[in-house]
Short mmCIF file of C-alpha atoms and ligand atoms in Angstrom, two decimals:
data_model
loop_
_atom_site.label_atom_id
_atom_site.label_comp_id
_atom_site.label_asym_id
_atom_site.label_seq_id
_atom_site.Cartn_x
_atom_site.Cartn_y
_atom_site.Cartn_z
CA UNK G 1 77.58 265.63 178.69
CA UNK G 2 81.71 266.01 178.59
CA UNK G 3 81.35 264.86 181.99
CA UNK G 4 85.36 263.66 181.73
CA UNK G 5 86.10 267.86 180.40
CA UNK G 6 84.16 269.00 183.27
CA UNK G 7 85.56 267.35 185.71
CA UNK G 8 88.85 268.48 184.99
CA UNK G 9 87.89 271.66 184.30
CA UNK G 10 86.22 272.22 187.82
CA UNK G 11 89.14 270.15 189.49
CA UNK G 12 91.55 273.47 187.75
CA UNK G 13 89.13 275.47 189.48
CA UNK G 14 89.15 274.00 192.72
CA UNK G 15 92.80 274.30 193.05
CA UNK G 16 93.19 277.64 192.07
CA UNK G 17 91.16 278.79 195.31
CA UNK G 18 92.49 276.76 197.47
CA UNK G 19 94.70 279.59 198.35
CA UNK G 20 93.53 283.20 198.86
CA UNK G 21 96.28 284.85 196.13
CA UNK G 22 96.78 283.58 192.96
CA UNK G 23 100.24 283.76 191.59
CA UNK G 24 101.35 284.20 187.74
CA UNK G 25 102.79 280.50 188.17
CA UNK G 26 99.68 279.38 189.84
CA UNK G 27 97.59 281.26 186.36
CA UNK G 28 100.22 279.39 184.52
CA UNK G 29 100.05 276.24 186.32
CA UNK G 30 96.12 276.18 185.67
CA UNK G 31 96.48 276.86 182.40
CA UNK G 32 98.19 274.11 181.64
CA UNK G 33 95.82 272.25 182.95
CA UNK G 34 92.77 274.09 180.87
CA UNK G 35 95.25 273.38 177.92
CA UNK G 36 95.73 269.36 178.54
CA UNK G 37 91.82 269.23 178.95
CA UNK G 38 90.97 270.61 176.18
CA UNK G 39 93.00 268.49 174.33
CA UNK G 40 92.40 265.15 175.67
CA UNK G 41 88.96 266.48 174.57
CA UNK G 42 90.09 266.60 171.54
CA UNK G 43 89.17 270.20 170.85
CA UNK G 44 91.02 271.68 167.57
CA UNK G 45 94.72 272.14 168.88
CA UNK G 46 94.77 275.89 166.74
CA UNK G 47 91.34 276.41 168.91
CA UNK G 48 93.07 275.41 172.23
CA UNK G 49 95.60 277.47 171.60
CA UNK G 50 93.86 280.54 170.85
CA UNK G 51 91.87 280.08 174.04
CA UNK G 52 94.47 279.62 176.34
CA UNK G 53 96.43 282.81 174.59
CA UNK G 54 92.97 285.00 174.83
CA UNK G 55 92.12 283.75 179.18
CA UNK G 56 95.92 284.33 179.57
CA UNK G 57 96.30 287.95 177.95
CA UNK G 58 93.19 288.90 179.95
CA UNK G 59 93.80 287.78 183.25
CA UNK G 60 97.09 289.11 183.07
CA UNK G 61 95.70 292.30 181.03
CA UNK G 62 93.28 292.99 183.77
CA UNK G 63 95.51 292.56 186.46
CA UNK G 64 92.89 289.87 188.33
CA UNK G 65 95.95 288.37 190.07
CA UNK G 66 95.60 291.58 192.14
CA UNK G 67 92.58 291.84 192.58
CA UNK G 68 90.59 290.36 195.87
CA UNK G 69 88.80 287.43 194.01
CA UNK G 70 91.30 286.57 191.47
CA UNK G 71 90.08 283.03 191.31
CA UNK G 72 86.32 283.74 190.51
CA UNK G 73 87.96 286.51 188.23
CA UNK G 74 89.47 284.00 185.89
CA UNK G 75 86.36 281.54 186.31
CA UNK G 76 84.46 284.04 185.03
CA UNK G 77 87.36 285.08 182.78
CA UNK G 78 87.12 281.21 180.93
CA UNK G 79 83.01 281.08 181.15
CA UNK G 80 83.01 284.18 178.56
CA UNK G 81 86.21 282.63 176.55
CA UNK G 82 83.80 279.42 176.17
CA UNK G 83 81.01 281.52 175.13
CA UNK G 84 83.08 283.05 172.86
CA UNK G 85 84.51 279.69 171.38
CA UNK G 86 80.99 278.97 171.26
CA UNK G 87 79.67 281.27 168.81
CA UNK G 88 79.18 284.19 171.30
CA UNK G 89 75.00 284.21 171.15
CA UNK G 90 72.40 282.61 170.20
CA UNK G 91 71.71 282.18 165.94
CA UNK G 92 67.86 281.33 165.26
CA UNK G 93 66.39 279.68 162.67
CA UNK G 94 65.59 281.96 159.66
CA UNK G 95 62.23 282.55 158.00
CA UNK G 96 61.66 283.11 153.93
CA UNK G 97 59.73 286.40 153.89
CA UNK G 98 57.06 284.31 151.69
CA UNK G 99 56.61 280.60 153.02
CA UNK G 100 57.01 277.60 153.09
CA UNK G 101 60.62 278.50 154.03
CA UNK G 102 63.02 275.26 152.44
CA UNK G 103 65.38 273.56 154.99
CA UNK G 104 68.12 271.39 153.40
CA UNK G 105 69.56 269.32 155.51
CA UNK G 106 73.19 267.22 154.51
CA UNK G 107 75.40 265.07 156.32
CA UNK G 108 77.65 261.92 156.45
CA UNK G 109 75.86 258.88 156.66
CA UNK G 110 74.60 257.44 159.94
CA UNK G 111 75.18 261.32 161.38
CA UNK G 112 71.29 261.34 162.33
CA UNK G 113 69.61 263.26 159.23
CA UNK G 114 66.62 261.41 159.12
CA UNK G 115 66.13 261.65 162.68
CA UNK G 116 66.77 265.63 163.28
CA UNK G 117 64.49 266.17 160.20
CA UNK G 118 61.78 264.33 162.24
CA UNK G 119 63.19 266.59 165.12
CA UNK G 120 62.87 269.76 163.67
CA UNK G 121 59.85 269.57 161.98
CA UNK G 122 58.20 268.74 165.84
CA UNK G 123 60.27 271.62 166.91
CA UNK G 124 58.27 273.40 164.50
CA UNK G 125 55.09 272.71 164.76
CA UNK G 126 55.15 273.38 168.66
CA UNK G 127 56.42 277.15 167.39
CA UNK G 128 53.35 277.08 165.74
CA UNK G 129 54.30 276.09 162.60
CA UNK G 130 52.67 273.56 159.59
CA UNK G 131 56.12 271.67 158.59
CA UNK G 132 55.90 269.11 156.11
CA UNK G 133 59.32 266.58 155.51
CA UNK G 134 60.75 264.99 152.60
CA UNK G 135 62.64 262.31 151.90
CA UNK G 136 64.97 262.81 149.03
CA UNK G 137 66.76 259.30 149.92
CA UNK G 138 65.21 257.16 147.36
CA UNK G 139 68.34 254.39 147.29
CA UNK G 140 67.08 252.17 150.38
CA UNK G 141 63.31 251.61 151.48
CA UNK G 142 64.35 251.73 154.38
CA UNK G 143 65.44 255.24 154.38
CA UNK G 144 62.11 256.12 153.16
CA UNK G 145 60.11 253.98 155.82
CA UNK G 146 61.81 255.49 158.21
CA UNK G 147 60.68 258.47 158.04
CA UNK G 148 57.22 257.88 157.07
CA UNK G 149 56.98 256.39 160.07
CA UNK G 150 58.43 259.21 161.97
CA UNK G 151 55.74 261.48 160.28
CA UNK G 152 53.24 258.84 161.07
CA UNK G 153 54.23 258.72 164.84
CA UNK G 154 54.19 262.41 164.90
CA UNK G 155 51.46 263.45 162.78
CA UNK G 156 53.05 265.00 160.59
CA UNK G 157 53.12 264.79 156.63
CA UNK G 158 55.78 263.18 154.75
CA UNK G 159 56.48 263.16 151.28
CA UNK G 160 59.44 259.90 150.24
CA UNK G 161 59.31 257.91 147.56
CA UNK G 162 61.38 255.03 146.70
CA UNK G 163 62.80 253.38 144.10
CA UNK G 164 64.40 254.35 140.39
CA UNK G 165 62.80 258.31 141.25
CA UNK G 166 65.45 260.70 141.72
CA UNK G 167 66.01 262.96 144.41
CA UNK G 168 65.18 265.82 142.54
CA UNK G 169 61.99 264.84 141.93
CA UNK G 170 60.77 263.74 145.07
CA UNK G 171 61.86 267.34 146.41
CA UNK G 172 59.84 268.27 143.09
CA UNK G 173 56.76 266.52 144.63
CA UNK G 174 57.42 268.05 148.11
CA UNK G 175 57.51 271.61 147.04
CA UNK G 176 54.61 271.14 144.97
CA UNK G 177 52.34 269.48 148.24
CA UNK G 178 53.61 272.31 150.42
CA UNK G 179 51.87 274.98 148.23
CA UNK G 180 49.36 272.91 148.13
CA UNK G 181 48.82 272.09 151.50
CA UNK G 182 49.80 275.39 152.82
CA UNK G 183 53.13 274.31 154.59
CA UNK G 184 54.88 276.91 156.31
CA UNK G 185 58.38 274.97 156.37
CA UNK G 186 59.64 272.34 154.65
CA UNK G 187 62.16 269.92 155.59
CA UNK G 188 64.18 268.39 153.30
CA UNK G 189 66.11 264.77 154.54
CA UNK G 190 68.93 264.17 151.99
CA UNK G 191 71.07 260.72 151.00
CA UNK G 192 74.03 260.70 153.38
CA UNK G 193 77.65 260.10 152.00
CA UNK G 194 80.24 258.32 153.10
CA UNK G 195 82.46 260.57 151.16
CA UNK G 196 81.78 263.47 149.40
CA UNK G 197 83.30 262.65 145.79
CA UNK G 198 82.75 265.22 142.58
CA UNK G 199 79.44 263.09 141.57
CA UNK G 200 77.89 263.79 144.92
CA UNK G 201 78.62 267.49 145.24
CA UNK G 202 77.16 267.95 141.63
CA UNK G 203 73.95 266.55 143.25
CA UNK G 204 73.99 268.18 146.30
CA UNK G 205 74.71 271.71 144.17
CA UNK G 206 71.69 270.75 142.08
CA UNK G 207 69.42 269.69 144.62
CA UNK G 208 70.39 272.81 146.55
CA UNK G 209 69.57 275.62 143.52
CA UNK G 210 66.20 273.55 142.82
CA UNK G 211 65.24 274.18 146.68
CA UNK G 212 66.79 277.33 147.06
CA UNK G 213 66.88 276.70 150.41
CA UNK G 214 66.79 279.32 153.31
CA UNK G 215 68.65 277.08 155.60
CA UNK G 216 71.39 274.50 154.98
CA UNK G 217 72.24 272.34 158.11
CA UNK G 218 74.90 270.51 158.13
CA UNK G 219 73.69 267.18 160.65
CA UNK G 220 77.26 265.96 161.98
CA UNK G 221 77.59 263.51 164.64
CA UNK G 222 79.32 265.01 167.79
CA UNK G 223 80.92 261.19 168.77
CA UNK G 224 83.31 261.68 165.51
CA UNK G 225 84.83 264.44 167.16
CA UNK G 226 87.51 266.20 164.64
CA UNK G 227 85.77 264.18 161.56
CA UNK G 228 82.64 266.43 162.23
CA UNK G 229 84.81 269.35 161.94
CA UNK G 230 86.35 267.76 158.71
CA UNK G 231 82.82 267.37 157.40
CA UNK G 232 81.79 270.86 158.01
CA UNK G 233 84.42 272.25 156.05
CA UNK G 234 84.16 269.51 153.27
CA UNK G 235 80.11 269.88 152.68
CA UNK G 236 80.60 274.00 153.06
CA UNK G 237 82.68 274.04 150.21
CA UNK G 238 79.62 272.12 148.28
CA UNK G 239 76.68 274.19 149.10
CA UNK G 240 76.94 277.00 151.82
CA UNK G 241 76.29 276.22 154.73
CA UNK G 242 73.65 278.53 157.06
CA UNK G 243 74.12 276.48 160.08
CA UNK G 244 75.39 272.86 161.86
CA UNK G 245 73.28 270.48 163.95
CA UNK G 246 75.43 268.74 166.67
CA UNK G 247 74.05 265.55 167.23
CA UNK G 248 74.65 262.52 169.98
CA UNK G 249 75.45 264.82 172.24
CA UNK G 250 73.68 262.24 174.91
CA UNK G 251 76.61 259.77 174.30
CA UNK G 252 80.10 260.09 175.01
CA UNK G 253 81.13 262.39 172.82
CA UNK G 254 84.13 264.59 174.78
CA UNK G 255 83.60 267.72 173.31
CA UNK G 256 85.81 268.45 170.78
CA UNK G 257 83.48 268.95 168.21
CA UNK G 258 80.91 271.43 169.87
CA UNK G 259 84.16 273.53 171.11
CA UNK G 260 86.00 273.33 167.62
CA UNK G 261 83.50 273.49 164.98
CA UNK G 262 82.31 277.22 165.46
CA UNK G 263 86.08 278.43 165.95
CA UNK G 264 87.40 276.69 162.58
CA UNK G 265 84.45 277.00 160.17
CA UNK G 266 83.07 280.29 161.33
CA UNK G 267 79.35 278.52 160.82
CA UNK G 268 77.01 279.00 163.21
CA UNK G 269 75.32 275.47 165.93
CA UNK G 270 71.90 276.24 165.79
CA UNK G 271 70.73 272.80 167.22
CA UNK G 272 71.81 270.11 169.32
CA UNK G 273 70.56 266.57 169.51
CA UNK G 274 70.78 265.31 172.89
CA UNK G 275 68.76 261.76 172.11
CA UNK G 276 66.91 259.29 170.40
CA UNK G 277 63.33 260.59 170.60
CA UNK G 278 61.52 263.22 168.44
CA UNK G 279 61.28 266.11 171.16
CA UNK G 280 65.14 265.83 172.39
CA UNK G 281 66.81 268.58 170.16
CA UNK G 282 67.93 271.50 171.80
CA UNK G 283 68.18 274.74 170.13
CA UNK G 284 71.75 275.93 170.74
CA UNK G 285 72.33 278.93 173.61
CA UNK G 286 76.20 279.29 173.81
CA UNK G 287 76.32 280.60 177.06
CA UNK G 288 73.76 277.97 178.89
CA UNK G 289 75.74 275.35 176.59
CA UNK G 290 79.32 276.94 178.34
CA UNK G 291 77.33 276.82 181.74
CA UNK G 292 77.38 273.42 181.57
CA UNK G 293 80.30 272.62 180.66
CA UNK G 294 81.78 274.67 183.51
CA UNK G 295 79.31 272.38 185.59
CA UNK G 296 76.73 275.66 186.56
CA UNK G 297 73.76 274.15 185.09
CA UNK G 298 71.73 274.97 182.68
CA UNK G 299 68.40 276.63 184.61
CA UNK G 300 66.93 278.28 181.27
CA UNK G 301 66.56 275.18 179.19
CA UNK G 302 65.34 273.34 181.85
CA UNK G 303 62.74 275.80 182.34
CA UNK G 304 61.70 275.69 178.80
CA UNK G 305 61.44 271.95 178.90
CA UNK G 306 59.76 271.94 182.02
CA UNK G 307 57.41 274.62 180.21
CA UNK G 308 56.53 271.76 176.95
CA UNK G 309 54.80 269.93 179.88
CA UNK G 310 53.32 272.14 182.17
CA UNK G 311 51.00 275.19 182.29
CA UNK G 312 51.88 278.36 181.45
CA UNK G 313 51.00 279.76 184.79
CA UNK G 314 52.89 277.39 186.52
CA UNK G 315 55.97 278.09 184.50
CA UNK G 316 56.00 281.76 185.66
CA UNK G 317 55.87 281.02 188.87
CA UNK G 318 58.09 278.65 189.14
CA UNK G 319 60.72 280.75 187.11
CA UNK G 320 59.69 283.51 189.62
CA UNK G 321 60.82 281.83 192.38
CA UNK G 322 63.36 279.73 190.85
CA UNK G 323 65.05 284.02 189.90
CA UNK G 324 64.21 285.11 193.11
CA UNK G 325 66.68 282.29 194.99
CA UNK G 326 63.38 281.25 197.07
CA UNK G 327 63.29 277.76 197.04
CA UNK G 328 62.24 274.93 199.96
CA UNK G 329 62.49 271.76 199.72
CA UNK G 330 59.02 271.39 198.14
CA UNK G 331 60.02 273.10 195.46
CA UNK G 332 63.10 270.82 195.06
CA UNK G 333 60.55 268.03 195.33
CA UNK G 334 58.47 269.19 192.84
CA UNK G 335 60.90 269.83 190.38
CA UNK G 336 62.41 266.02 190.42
CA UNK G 337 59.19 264.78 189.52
CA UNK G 338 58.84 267.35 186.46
CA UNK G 339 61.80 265.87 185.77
CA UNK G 340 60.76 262.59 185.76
CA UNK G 341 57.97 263.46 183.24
CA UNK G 342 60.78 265.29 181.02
CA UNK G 343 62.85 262.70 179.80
CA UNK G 344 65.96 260.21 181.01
CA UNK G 345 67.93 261.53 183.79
CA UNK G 346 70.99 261.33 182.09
CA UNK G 347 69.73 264.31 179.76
CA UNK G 348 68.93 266.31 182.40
CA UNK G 349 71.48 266.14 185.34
CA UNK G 350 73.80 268.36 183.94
CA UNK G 351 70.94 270.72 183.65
CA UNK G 352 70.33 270.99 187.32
CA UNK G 353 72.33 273.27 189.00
CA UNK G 354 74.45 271.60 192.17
CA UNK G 355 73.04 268.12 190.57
CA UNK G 356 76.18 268.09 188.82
CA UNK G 357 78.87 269.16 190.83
CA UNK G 358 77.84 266.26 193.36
CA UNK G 359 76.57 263.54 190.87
CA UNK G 360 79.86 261.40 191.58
CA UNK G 361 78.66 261.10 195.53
CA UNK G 362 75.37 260.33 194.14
CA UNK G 363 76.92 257.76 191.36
CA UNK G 364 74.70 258.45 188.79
CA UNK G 365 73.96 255.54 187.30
CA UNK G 366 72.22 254.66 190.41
CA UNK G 367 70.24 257.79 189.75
CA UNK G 368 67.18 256.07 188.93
CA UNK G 369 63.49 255.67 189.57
CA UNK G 370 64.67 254.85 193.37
CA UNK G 371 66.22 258.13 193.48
CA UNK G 372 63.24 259.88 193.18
CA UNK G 373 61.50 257.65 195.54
CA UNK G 374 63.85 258.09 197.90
CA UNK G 375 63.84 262.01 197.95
CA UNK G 376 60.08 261.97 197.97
CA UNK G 377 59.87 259.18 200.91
CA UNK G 378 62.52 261.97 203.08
CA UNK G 379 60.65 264.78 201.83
CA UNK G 380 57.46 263.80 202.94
CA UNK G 381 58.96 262.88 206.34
CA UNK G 382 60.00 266.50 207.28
CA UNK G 383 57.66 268.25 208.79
CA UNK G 384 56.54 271.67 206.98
CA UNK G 385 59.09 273.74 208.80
CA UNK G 386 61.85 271.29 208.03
CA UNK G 387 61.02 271.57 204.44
CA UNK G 388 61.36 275.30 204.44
CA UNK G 389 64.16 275.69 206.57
CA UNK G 390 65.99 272.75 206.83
CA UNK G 391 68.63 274.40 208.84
CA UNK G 392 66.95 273.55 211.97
CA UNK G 393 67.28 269.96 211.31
CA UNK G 394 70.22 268.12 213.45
CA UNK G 395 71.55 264.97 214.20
CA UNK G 396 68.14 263.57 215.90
CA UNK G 397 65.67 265.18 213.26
CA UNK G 398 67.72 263.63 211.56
CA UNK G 399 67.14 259.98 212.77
CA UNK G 400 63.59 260.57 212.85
CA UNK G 401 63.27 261.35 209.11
CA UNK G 402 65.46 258.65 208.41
CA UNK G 403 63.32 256.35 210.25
CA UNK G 404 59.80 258.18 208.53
CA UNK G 405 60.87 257.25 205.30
CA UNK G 406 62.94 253.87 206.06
CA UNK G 407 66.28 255.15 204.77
CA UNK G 408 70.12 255.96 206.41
CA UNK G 409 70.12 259.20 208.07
CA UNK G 410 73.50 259.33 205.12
CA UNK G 411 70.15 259.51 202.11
CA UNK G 412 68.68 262.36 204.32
CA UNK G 413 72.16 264.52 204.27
CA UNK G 414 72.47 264.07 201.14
CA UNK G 415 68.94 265.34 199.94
CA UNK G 416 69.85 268.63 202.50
CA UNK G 417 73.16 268.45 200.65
CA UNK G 418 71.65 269.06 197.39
CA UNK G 419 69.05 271.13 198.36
CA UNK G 420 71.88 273.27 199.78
CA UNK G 421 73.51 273.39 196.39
CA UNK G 422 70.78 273.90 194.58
CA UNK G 423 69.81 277.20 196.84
CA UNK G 424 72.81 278.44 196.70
CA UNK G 425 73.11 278.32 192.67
CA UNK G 426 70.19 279.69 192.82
CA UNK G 427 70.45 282.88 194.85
CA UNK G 428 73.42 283.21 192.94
CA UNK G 429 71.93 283.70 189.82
CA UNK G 430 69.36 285.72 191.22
CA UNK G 431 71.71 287.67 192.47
CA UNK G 432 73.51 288.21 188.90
CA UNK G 433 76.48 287.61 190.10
CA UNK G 434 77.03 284.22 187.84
CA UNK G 435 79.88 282.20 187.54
CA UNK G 436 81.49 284.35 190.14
CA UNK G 437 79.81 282.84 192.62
CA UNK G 438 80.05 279.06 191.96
CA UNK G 439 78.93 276.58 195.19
CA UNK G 440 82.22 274.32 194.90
CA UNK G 441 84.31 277.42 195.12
CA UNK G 442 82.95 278.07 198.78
N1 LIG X 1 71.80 258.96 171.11
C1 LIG X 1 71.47 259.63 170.02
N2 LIG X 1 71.24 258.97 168.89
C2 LIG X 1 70.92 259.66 167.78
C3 LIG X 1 70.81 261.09 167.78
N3 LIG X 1 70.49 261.47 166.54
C4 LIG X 1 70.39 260.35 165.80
N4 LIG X 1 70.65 259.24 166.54
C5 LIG X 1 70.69 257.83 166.13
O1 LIG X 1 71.67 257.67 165.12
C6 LIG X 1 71.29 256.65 164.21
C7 LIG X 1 71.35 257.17 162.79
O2 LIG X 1 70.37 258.17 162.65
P1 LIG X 1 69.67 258.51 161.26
O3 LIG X 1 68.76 259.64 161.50
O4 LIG X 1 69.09 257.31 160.63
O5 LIG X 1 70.94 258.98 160.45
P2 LIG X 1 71.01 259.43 158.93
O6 LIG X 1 72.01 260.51 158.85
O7 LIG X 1 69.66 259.71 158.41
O8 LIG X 1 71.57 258.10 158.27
P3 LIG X 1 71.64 257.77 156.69
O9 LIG X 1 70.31 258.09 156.12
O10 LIG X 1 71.96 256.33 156.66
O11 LIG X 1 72.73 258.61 156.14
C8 LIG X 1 69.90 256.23 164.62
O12 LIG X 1 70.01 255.04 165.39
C9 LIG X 1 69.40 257.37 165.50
O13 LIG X 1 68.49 256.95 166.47
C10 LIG X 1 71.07 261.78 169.03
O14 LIG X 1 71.04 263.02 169.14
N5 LIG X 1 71.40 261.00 170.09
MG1 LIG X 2 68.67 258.96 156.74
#
């Protein structure tokens, strides 16, 4: 995710502590830098500006340039300006206080309505919710298979209809098989525009007062950069919007989008998709969303997606240790192949703290199947005080682990490497001292 924005962001970084004092020029200098980023990321130029203005003002405010650590000072300076940008904290869904609570979700075409509404209602029902969808896109059959087979695929009831019906009947039909069925949420797919012309907000205004909807997501697709930015604003002015859902995040969108479209239209991200499949939408954290960005990881969503798949009690202790900065290599084991029951790599690097920072030695795209392998085969060659304190191991451990598990001894420094990382991110947090005490600062 906004690997290209990271990088550069973390190269800023990297510079700045190269020496021990930081200068006004070298704040200045950086900044710059921060500013061009952002930019090239095509982040909102009144939103760049504003951000440089606010890290600026309070480095120089706080007199960091002083202090001992200016350099972690104005790390941790830009994490809270991105949290900030952000949305500051985390928005939740809202509730009707009498059910089934209406969701109406709008977008551009292609932006991924269907999909997230097939998204959300899973999200949903593993809160313990009965969600039923509807398909108020009765121009292509299409439209309507699709998500009857979504709801088929999930189990999970769908009301679309096709043909000369209009929308607002089909929503008619859906509200009436919610009470019916006892739905506790009902999500509500609509036709995507192209455009929003005068004929189109007439029917999204009526559609919207028949539902009287708690929520009103906006689904934009985070690839269009600006243009979902544009959208926001265009569809708020229609019906009000209670909240956006970023989607494609998985691709190659650079980030201008996520970064802008709080800042400009005040509305809240309360999702993010990050894929194709049903379970891969995110709800939106700010901060763990900045921690990535920044390249720090992201150790609370993976915990709650590592806790979809496994026991409760081995959650909590894994989160236990994970806090308490005690992990071996086992651990580090273990946790690659949750990971490989989780989902595709790609979705979850940038999740792994000190995965990221090194991912270009590891060329991710060759982060595969064999990767895993490869770690387990070294793993499993260490001998059990290796694996917890794999200090000890020199050049000819080395050679002999290397030879164990029929790889270079270069695939057994790198798994140290990154269990190295990892530790260290780890005690960090534990520690609470954050941002402040990034690995590829040291
Ligand atoms: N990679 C990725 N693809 C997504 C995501 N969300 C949706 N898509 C894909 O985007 C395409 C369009 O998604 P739809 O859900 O059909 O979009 P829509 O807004 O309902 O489209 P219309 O009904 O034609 O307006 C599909 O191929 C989806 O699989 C996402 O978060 N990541
Ligand atoms: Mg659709």
């Amino acid at each position: 995710m906004f690997d290209s924005l990271s990088d550069k962001l973390q190269g800023v970084f990297k510079k700045l502590g190269g020496g021990g004092t930081v200068t006004e020029k070298d704040l200045d200098e950086a900044l710059r830098e921060v500013r061009l980023a952002l930019l090239e990321a095509d982040v909102h130029y009144k939103v760049v500006k504003e951000f440089v203005a606010h890290v600026r003002e309070r480095a120089v405010g706080t007199d960091v340039l002083k202090s001992l650590t200016p350099m972690q000072q104005i790390i941790d300076i830009v994490n809270q300006e991105m949290v900030r940008t952000l949305g500051g904290g985390f928005v939740k869904l809202e509730k009707a206080a009498k059910s089934p609570t209406v969701i109406m979700l709008v977008g551009h075409k292609g932006s991924g309505k269907t999909t997230t509404a097939a998204k959300l209602a899973l999200f949903l029902r593993r809160q313990g919710e009965q969600p039923l969808l509807v398909g108020a896109d009765p121009g292509r059959v299409a439209a309507a298979e699709q998500l009857q087979s979504l709801g088929k695929q999930l189990s999970i009831p769908v009301v679309a209809e096709v043909g000369q019906i209009k929308p607002a009947d089909i929503v008619k039909k859906g509200l009436e098989e919610a009470k019916k069925t006892n739905a506790t949420y009902v999500v509500v797919d609509t036709v995507g525009h192209v455009q929003l012309d005068d004929d189109d907000v007439k029917t999204l205004q009526a559609l919207h007062k028949q539902m009287a909807p708690t929520e009103v997501m906006l689904v934009a697709d985070a690839m269009t950069g600006q243009e979902a930015v544009t959208a926001a604003e265009q569809f708020n002015e229609a019906v009000p919007l209670t909240g956006l859902i970023l989607t494609k995040l998985d691709g190659d969108a650079r980030g201008g989008a996520a970064l802008s479209i709080r800042a400009v239209t005040g509305i809240p991200i309360k999702f993010v998709g990050m894929g194709e499949k049903a379970d891969a939408l995110d709800p939106f954290h700010p901060d763990r969303f900045a921690s990535r960005i920044l390249g720090m990881g992201d150790v609370l969503t993976l915990i709650e997606k590592a806790k979809e798949d496994i026991t409760e009690e081995e959650a909590a202790s894994l989160t236990n240790r994970m806090k308490k900065g005690e992990l071996t290599l086992d651990d580090l084991l273990e946790q690659y192949q949750r990971m490989k029951k989780m989902g595709p790599l790609s979705q979850l690097i940038g999740m792994v703290p000190g995965l990221s920072q090194i991912k270009k030695q590891l060329n991710v795209d060759e982060l595969n199947e064999d990767f895993f392998k490869y770690t387990e085969a070294i793993v499993h060659s260490m001998t059990l005080e290796e694996r917890r304190n794999p200090d000890i191991i020199d050049g000819s451990r080395r050679r002999r682990i290397a030879a164990g598990s029929g790889t270079q001894t270069a695939d057994v420094n790198r798994v140290i490497k990154q269990f190295k990382e990892a530790r260290k991110i780890m005690q960090a947090i534990s520690s609470g001292r954050g941002p402040k005490a990034l690995p590829f600062l040291r």
